[in-house]
Coordinates of C-alpha atoms and ligand atoms in Angstrom, one line a residue:
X26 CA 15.2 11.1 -5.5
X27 CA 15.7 7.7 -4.8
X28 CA 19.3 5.7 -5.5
X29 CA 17.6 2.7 -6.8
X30 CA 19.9 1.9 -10.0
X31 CA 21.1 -0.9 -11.8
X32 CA 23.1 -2.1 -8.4
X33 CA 21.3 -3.7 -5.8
X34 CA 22.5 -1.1 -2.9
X35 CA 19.9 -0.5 -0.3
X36 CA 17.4 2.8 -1.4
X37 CA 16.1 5.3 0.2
X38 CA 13.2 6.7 -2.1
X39 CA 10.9 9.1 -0.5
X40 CA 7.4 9.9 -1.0
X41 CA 5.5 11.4 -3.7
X42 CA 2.8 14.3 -3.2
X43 CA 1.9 17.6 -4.7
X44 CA 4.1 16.5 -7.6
X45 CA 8.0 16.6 -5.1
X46 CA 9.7 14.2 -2.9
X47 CA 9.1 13.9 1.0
X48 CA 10.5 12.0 3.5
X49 CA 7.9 11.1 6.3
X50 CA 6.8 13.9 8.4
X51 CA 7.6 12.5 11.9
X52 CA 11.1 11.2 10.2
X53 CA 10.3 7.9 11.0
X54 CA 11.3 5.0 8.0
X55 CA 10.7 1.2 8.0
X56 CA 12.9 -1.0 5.6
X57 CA 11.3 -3.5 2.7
X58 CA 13.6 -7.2 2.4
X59 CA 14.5 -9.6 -0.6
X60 CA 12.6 -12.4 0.3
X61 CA 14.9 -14.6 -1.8
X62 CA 17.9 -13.4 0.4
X63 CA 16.5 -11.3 3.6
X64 CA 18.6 -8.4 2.5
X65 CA 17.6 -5.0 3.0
X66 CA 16.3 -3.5 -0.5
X67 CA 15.4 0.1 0.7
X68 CA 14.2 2.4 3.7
X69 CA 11.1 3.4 3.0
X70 CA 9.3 6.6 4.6
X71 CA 7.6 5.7 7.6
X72 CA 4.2 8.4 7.3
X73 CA 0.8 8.6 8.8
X74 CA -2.3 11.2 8.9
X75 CA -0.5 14.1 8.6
X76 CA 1.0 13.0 5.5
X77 CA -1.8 12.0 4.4
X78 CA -3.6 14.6 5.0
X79 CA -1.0 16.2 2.8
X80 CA -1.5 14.3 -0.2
X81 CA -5.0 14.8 -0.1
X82 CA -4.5 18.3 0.5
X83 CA -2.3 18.1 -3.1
X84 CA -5.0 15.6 -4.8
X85 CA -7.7 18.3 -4.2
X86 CA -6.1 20.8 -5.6
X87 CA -5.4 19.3 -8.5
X88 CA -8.4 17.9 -9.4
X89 CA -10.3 21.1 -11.1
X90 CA -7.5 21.5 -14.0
X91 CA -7.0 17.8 -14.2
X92 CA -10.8 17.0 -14.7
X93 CA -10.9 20.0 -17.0
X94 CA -8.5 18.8 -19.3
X95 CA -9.9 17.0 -22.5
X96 CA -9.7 13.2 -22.4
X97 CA -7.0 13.5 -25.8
X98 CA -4.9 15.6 -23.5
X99 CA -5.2 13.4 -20.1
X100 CA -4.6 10.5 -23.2
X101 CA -1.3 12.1 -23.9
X102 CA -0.3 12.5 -19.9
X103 CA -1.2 9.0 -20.1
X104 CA 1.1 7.9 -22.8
X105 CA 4.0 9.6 -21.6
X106 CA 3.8 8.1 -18.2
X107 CA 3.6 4.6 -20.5
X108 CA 6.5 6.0 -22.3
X109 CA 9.1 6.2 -19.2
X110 CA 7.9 2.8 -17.8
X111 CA 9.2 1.5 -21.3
X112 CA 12.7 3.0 -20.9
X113 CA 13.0 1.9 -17.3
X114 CA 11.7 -1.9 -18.1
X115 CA 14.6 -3.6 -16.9
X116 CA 15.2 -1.3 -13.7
X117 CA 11.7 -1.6 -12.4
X118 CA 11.2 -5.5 -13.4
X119 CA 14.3 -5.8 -11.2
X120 CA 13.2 -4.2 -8.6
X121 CA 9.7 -5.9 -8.3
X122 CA 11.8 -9.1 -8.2
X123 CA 13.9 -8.0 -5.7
X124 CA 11.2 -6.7 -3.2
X125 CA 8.6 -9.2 -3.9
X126 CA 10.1 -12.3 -5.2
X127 CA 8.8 -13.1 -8.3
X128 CA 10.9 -14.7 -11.1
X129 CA 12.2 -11.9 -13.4
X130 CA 9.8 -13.1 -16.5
X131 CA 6.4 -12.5 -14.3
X132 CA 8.0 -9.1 -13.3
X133 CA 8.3 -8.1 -17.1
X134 CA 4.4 -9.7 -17.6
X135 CA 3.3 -7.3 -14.5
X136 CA 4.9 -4.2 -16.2
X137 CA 3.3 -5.0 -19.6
X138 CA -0.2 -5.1 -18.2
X139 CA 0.4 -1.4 -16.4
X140 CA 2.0 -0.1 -19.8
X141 CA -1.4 -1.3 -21.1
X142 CA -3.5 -0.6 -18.9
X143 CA -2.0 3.4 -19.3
X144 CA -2.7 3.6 -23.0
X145 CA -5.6 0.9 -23.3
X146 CA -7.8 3.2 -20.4
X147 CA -5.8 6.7 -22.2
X148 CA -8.0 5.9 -25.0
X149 CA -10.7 4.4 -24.0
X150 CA -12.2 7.5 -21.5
X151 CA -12.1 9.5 -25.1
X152 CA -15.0 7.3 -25.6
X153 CA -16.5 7.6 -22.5
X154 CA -19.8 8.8 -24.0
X155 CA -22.9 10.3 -22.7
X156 CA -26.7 10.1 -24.5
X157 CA -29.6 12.2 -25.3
X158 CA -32.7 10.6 -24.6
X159 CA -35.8 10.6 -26.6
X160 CA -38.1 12.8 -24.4
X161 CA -41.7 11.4 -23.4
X162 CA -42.3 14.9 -23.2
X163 CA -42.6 17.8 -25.7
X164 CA -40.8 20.7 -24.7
X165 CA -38.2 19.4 -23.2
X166 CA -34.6 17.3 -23.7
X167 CA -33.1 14.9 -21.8
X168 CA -29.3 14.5 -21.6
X169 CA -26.9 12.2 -19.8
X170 CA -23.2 13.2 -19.4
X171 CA -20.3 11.2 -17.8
X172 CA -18.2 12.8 -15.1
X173 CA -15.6 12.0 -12.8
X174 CA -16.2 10.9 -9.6
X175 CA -13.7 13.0 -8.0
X176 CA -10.7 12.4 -5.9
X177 CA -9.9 9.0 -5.1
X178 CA -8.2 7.1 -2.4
X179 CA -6.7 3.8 -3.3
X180 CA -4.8 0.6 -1.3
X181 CA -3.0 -2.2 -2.7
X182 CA -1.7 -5.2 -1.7
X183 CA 2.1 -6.4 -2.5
X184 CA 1.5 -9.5 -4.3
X185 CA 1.2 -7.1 -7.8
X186 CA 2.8 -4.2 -6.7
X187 CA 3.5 -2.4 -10.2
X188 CA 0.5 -3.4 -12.6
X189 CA -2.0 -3.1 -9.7
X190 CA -1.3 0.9 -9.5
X191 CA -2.3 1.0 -13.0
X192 CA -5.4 -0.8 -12.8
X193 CA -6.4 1.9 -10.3
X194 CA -4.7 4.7 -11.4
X195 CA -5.2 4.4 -15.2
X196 CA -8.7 4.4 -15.6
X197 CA -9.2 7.3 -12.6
X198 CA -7.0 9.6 -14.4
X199 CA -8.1 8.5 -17.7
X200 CA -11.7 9.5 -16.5
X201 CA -10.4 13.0 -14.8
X202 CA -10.1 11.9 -11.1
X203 CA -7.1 12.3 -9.3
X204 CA -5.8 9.6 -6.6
X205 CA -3.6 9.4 -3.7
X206 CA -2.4 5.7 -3.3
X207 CA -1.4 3.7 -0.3
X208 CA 1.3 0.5 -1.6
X209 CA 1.3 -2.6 0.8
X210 CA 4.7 -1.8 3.2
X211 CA 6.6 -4.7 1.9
X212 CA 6.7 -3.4 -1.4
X213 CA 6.4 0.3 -1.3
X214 CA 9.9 0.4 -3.0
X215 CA 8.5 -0.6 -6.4
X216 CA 5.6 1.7 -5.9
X217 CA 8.1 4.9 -4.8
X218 CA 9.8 3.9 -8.0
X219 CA 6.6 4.1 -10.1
X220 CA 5.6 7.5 -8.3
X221 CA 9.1 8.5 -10.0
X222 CA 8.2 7.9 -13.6
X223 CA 4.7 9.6 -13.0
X224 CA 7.3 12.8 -12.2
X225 CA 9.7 11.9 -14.9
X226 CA 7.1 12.5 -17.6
X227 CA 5.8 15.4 -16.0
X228 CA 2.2 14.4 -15.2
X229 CA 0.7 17.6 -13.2
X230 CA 1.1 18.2 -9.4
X231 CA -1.1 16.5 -7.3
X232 CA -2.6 14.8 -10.5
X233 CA -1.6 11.2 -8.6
X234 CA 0.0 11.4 -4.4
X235 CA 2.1 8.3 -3.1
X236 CA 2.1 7.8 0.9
X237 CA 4.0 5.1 2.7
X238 CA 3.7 4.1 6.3
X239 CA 1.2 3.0 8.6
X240 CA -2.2 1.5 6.7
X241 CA -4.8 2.0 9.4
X242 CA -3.7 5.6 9.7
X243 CA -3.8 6.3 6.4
X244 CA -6.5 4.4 5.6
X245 CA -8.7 6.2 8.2
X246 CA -7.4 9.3 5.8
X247 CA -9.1 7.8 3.3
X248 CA -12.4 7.0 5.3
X249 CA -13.4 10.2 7.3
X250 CA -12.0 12.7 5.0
X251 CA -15.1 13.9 3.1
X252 CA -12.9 15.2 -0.1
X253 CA -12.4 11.5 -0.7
X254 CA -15.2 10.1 -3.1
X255 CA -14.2 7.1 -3.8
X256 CA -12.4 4.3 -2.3
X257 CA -10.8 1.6 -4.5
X258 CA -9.2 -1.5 -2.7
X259 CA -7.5 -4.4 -2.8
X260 CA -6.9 -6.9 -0.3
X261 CA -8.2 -9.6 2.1
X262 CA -11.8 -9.9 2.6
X263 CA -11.5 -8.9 6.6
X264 CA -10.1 -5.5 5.6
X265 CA -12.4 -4.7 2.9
X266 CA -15.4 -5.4 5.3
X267 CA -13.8 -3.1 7.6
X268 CA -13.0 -0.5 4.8
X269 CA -16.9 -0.9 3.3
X270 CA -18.5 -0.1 6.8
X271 CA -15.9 2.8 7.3
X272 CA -17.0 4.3 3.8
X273 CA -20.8 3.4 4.7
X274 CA -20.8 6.9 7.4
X275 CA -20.3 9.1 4.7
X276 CA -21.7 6.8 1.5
X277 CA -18.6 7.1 -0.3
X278 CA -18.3 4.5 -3.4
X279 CA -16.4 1.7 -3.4
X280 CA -14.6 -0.7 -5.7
X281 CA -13.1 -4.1 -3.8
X282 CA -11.1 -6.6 -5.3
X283 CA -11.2 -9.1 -2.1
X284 CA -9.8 -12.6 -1.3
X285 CA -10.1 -16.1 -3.9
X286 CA -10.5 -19.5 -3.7
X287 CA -11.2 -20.9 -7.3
X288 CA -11.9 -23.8 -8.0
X289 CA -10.1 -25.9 -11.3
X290 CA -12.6 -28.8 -12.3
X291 CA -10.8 -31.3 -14.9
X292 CA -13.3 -32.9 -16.5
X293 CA -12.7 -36.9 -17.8
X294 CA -13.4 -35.5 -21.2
X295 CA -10.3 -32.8 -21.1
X296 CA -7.2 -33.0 -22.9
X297 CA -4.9 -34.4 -20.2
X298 CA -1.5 -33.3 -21.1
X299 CA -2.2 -29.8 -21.5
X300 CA -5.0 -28.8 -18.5
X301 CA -2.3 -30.7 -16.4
X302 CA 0.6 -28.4 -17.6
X303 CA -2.0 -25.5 -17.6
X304 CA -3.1 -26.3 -13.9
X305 CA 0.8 -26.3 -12.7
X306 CA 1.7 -22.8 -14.4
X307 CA -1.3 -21.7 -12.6
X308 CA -0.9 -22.8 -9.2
X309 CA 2.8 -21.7 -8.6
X310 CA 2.2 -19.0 -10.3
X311 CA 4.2 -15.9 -8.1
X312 CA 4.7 -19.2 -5.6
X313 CA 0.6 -19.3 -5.2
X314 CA 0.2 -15.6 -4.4
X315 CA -2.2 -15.4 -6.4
X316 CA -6.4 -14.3 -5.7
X317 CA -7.3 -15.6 -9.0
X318 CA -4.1 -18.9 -8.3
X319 CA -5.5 -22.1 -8.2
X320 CA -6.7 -23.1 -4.7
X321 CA -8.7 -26.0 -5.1
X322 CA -8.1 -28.8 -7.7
X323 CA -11.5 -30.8 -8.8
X324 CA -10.4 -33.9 -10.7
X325 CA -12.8 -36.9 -12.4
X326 CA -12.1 -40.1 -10.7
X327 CA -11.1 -41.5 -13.9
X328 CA -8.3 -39.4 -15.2
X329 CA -7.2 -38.3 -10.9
X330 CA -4.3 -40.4 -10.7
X331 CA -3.2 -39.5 -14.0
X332 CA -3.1 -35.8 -13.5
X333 CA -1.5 -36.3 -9.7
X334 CA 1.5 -38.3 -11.1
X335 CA 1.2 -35.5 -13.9
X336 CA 1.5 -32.7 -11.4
X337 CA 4.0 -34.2 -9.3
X338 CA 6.1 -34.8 -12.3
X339 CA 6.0 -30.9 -13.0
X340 CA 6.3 -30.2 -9.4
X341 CA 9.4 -32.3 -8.8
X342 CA 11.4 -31.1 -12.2
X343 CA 10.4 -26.9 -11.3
X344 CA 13.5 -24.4 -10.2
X345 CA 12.7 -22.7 -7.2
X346 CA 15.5 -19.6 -6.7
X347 CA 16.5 -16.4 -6.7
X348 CA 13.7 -14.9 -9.5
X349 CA 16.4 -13.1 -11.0
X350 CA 19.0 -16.0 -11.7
X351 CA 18.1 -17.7 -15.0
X352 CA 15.7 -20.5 -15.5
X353 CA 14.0 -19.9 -11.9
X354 CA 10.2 -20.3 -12.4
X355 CA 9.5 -20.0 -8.8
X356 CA 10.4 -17.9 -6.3
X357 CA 10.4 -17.5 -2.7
X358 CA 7.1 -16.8 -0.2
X359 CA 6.8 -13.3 0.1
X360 CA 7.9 -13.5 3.9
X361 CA 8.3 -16.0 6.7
X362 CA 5.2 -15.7 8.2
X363 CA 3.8 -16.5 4.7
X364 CA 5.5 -19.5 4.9
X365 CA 4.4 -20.6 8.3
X366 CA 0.6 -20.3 7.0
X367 CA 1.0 -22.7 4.4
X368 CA 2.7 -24.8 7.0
X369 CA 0.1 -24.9 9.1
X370 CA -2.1 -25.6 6.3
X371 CA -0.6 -28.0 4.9
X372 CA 0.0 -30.0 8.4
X373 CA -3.7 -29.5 8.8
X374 CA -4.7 -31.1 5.8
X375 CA -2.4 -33.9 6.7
X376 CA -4.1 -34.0 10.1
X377 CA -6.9 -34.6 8.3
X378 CA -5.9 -37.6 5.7
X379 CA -4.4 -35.8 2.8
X380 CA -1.3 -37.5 1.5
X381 CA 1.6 -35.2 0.5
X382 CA 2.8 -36.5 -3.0
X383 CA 5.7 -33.9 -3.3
X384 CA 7.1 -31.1 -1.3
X385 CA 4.9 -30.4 1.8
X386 CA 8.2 -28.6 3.5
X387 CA 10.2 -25.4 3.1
X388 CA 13.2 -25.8 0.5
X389 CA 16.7 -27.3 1.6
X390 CA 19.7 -26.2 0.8
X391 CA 22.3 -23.3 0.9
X392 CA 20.8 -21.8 -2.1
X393 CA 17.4 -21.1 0.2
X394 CA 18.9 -20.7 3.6
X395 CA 18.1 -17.0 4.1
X396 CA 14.9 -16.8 1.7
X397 CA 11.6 -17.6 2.1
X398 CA 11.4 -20.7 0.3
X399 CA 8.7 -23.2 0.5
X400 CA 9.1 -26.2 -2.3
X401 CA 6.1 -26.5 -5.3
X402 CA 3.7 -29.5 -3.3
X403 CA 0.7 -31.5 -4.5
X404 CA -1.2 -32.9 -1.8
X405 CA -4.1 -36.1 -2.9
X406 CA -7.0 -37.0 -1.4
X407 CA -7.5 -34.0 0.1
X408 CA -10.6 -34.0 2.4
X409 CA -13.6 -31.4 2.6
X410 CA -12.6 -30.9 6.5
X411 CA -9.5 -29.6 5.4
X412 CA -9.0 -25.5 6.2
X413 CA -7.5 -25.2 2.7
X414 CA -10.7 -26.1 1.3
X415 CA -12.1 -23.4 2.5
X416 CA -9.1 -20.8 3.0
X417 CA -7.2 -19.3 0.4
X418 CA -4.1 -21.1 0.2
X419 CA -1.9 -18.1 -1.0
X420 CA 1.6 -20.6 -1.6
X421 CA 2.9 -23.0 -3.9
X422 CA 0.4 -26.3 -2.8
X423 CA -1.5 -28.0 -5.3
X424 CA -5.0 -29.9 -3.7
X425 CA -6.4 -32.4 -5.5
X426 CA -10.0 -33.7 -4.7
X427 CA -12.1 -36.3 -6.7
X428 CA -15.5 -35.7 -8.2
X429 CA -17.6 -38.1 -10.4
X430 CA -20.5 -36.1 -11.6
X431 CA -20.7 -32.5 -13.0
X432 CA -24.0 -31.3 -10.8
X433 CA -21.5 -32.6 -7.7
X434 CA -18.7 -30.8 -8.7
X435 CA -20.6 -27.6 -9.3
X436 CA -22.1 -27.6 -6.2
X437 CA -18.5 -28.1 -4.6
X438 CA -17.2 -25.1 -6.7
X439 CA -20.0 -22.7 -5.3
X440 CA -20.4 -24.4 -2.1
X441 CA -18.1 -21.4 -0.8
X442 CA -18.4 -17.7 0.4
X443 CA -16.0 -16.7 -2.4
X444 CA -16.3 -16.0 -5.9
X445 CA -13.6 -14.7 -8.0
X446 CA -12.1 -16.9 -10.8
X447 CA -13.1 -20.5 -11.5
X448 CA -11.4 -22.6 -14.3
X449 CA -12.7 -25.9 -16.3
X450 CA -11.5 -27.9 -18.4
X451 CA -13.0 -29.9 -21.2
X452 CA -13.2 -30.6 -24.9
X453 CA -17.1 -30.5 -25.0
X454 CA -18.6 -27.0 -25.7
X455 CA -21.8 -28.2 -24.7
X456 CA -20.2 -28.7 -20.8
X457 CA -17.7 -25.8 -21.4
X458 CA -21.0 -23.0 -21.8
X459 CA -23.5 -24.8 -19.9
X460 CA -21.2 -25.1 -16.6
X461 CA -19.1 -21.4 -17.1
X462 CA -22.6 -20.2 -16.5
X463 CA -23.7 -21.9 -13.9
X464 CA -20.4 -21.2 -11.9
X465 CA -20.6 -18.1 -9.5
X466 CA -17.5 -16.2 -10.1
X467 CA -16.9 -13.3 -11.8
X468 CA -14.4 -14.9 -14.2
X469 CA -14.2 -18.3 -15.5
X470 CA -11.3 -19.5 -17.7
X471 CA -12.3 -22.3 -20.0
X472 CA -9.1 -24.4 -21.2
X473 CA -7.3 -21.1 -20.6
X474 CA -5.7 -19.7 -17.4
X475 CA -4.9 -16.3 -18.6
X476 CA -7.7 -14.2 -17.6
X477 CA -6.5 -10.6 -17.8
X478 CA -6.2 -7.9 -20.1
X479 CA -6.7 -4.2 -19.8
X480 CA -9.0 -5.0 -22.3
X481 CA -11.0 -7.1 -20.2
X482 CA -13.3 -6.8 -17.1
X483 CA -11.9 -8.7 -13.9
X484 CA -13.6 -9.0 -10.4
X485 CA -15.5 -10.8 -8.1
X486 CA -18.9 -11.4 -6.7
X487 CA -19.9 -12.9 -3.2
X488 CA -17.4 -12.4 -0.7
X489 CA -14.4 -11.6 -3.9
X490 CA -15.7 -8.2 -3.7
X491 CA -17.1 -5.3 -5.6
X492 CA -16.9 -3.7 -8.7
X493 CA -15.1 -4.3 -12.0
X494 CA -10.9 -3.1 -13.2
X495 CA -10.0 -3.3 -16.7
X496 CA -12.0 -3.0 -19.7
X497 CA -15.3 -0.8 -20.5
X498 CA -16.2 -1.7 -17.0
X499 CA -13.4 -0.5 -15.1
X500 CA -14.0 3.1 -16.6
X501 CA -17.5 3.3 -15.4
X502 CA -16.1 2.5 -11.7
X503 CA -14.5 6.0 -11.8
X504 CA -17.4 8.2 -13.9
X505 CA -20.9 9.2 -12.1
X506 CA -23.9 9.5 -14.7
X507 CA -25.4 13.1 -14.5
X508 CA -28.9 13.8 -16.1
X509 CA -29.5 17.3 -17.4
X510 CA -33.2 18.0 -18.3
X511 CA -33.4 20.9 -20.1
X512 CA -36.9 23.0 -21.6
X513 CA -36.9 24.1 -25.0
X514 CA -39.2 26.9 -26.4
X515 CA -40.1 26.1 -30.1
Ligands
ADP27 P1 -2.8 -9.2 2.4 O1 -3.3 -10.3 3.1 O2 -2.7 -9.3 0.9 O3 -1.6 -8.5 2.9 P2 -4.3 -7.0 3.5 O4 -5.8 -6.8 3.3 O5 -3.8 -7.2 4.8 O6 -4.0 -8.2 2.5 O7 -3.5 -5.8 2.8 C1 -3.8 -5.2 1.6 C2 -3.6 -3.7 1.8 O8 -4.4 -3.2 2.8 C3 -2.1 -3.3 2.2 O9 -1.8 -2.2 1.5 C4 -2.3 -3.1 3.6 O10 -1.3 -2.2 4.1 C5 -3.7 -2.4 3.7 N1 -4.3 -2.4 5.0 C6 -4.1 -3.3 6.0 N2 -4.9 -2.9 7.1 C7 -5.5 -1.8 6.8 C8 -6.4 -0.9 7.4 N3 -6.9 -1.2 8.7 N4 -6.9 0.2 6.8 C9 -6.5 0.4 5.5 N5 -5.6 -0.4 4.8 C10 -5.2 -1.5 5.4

């Protein structure tokens, strides 16, 4: 078990497989840092292929009771699980602050949407119906049944390291799969700590496997083991492509939740005060690391300078700190290398004729001097050369571009390979449908920047990736359809 407590001392939690503890097979570990402070936050188990191979080993096994089980009774697993996350809120909201930087209030958001997600997808795989079909032939019946799809391998990116386990794991067990999950390495503490309330409420062996360690290893685990059905990721685009061809050899299926680069268009016709305040929580929120955060900022010439004093007003007055000291609505990058890509995005942009309005630099001060700080920026005037128009951003800098016309500024929005979230605002509902469906994304916020529910289907198409989590939709992503065709004397 791990020491992870109420105290901030340095854990050592061990991996999760075949329902016990394990430290890395080789003995090897790797340790996860506060980026608001560089200390240590724990020593994580440093595993490979052979572990696993291990969990995979565990996940098979499992999977015959597991998908046997009625959906009530996986519903009740699945409550219980949501049960222990409520009693170790605090501790775990803590600890997601601590590894990954977040301000304490965003933690607490991120573990309501796994609680959700647990009893939300619980309930919904009781529904997960099948149909009899009206036969063109006499004689016969036609029936289609849902059924898992088997055991599932799944990888995950630090940026949401609690509620993304759920938006995997939820709906796979809710649907009878079971999984074995890889965490990003710079947060694998806060997903050992998760593995521990899947053991605390005494989900079955092997029912869901936690390995830490080295991701092309593990993820090659994942790719040429032929018990593995289904691959679920989420990531940058370059390593889905990679994963996608690797699961092409044996046609396993896929779900991939890959890289953003929305747009925000704020039409002349928008209620200023309010898409400018919307705009800012937006863009720093989790410091910009974000695949659904703002990244580009489309503004009508006639409201632009306007919302740019409006931002950098917001910008200017925001508490960047420690997330868990009070008031701090931004925290640090996740790491320094983080940092030095926005640099060099930012100094590129400036290269190029964009004018830094605020920020533009990494904090100052003895508050920030071992932390991964870099201060909320807005950048005007922005030009299309810029690699941030293109590239997803991924830190706390707000660019502004001008538009005039809405047919320009939709062709802008879609003029790139991505196409996850897109945001507009405006107080005419004639604008509002007509340009959310001309907009290719998979999600499109209109006056509204919260987009996600366990209720709700979120994803991408073009380059943002494949497949559907939450809602109706992220069920279907771990069922397969069988048809049974049966004859009938009379
Ligand atoms: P990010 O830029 O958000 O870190 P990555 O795509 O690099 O995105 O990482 C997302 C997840 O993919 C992490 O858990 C990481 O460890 C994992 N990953 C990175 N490289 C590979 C790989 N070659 N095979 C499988 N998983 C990988």
């Amino acid at each position: 078990m791990t020491q992870t407590g109420a105290n901030d001392s340095v854990a050592e939690p061990l991996m999760m497989y075949a329902g016990a503890f394990h430290p890395a097979i080789g003995g090897e570990t790797f340790t996860s840092t506060n980026p608001a402070d560089g200390s240590v936050v724990a020593r994580i188990p440093f595993g490979g292929a052979e572990d696993a191979k291990r969990a995979v080993d565990a996940a098979v096994e499992a999977f015959p009771a597991w998908s046997a089980l009625t959906a009530a009774a996986r519903a009740r697993h699945l409550h219980r699980v949501a049960d222990v996350l409520e009693s170790r809120r605090d501790e775990i909201a803590r600890l997601i602050t601590r590894e990954e930087g977040k301000p304490l209030h965003e933690a607490q958001g991120e573990l309501q949407l796994s609680i959700d997600s647990l009893r939300w997808y619980g309930e919904e795989a009781r529904r997960a119906y099948g149909s009899w079909i009206p036969d063109p032939l006499p004689g016969r019946r036609l029936l289609s049944v849902r059924q898992p799809v088997g055991v599932c391998g799944a990888i995950i990116p630090w940026n949401v390291p609690c509620a993304m386990i759920f938006r995997k794991a939820a709906p796979a067990l809710a649907a009878g799969c079971t999984m074995v999950l890889k965490p990003a390495e710079a947060t694998s503490a806060v997903a050992l700590k998760v593995a521990e309330a899947f053991v605390e409420a005494e989900l079955p062996a092997g029912v869901i496997n936690f390995v830490t360690g080295k991701a092309s290893a593990i993820g090659n685990v994942f790719l040429t083991d032929e018990r593995i059905r289904k691959i679920s990721f989420t990531g940058s685009t370059e390593i889905g492509r990679l994963l996608l061809k690797g699961a092409a050899e044996q046609i396993k299926r896929v779900s991939m939740e890959l890289g953003g680069n929305a747009p925000v268009i704020l039409f002349e016709d928008c209620d200023i005060e309010a898409s400018i305040r919307a705009v800012a929580a937006l863009k720093y929120l989790n410091a910009g690391q974000a695949c659904i955060g703002a990244n580009r900022i489309y503004v009508h010439d006639s409201i632009y300078d306007e919302v740019a004093e409006g931002l950098e007003k917001l910008a200017t007055a925001m508490k960047v700190g420690d997330g868990t000291a009070d008031g701090v609505r931004m925290g640090p990058l996740v790491d320094f290398k983080a940092v030095e890509k926005v640099e060099e995005l930012v100094a590129d942009a400036v290269k190029c004729g964009a004018q830094i309005r605020v920020g533009g630099c990494r904090m100052q001060g003895p508050d920030y001097e071992n932390g991964s700080f870099y201060a909320p920026t807005v950048l005007t005037d922005v030009p299309a050369s810029a690699r941030l128009n293109r590239e997803e951003i991924f830190g706390p800098v707000a660019a502004l571009y001008r538009f005039t016309a809405e047919d320009e500024v939709l062709a802008l929005a879609n003029g790139v390979e991505y196409g996850l979230s897109a945001y507009i605002f405006t107080e005419n509902m004639d604008r509002a449908i007509r340009v959310s469906e001309r907009l290719e994304t998979g999600m499109v916020g209109v006056n509204e920047i919260r987009i996600g529910a366990a209720e709700a289907p979120f994803g991408g198409v073009k380059a943002s990736g494949l497949g559907r989590e939450g809602g109706r939709e992220g069920l279907d992503e771990y069922l397969e359809t069988k048809l049974i065709a049966m004859r009938v004397k009379d």
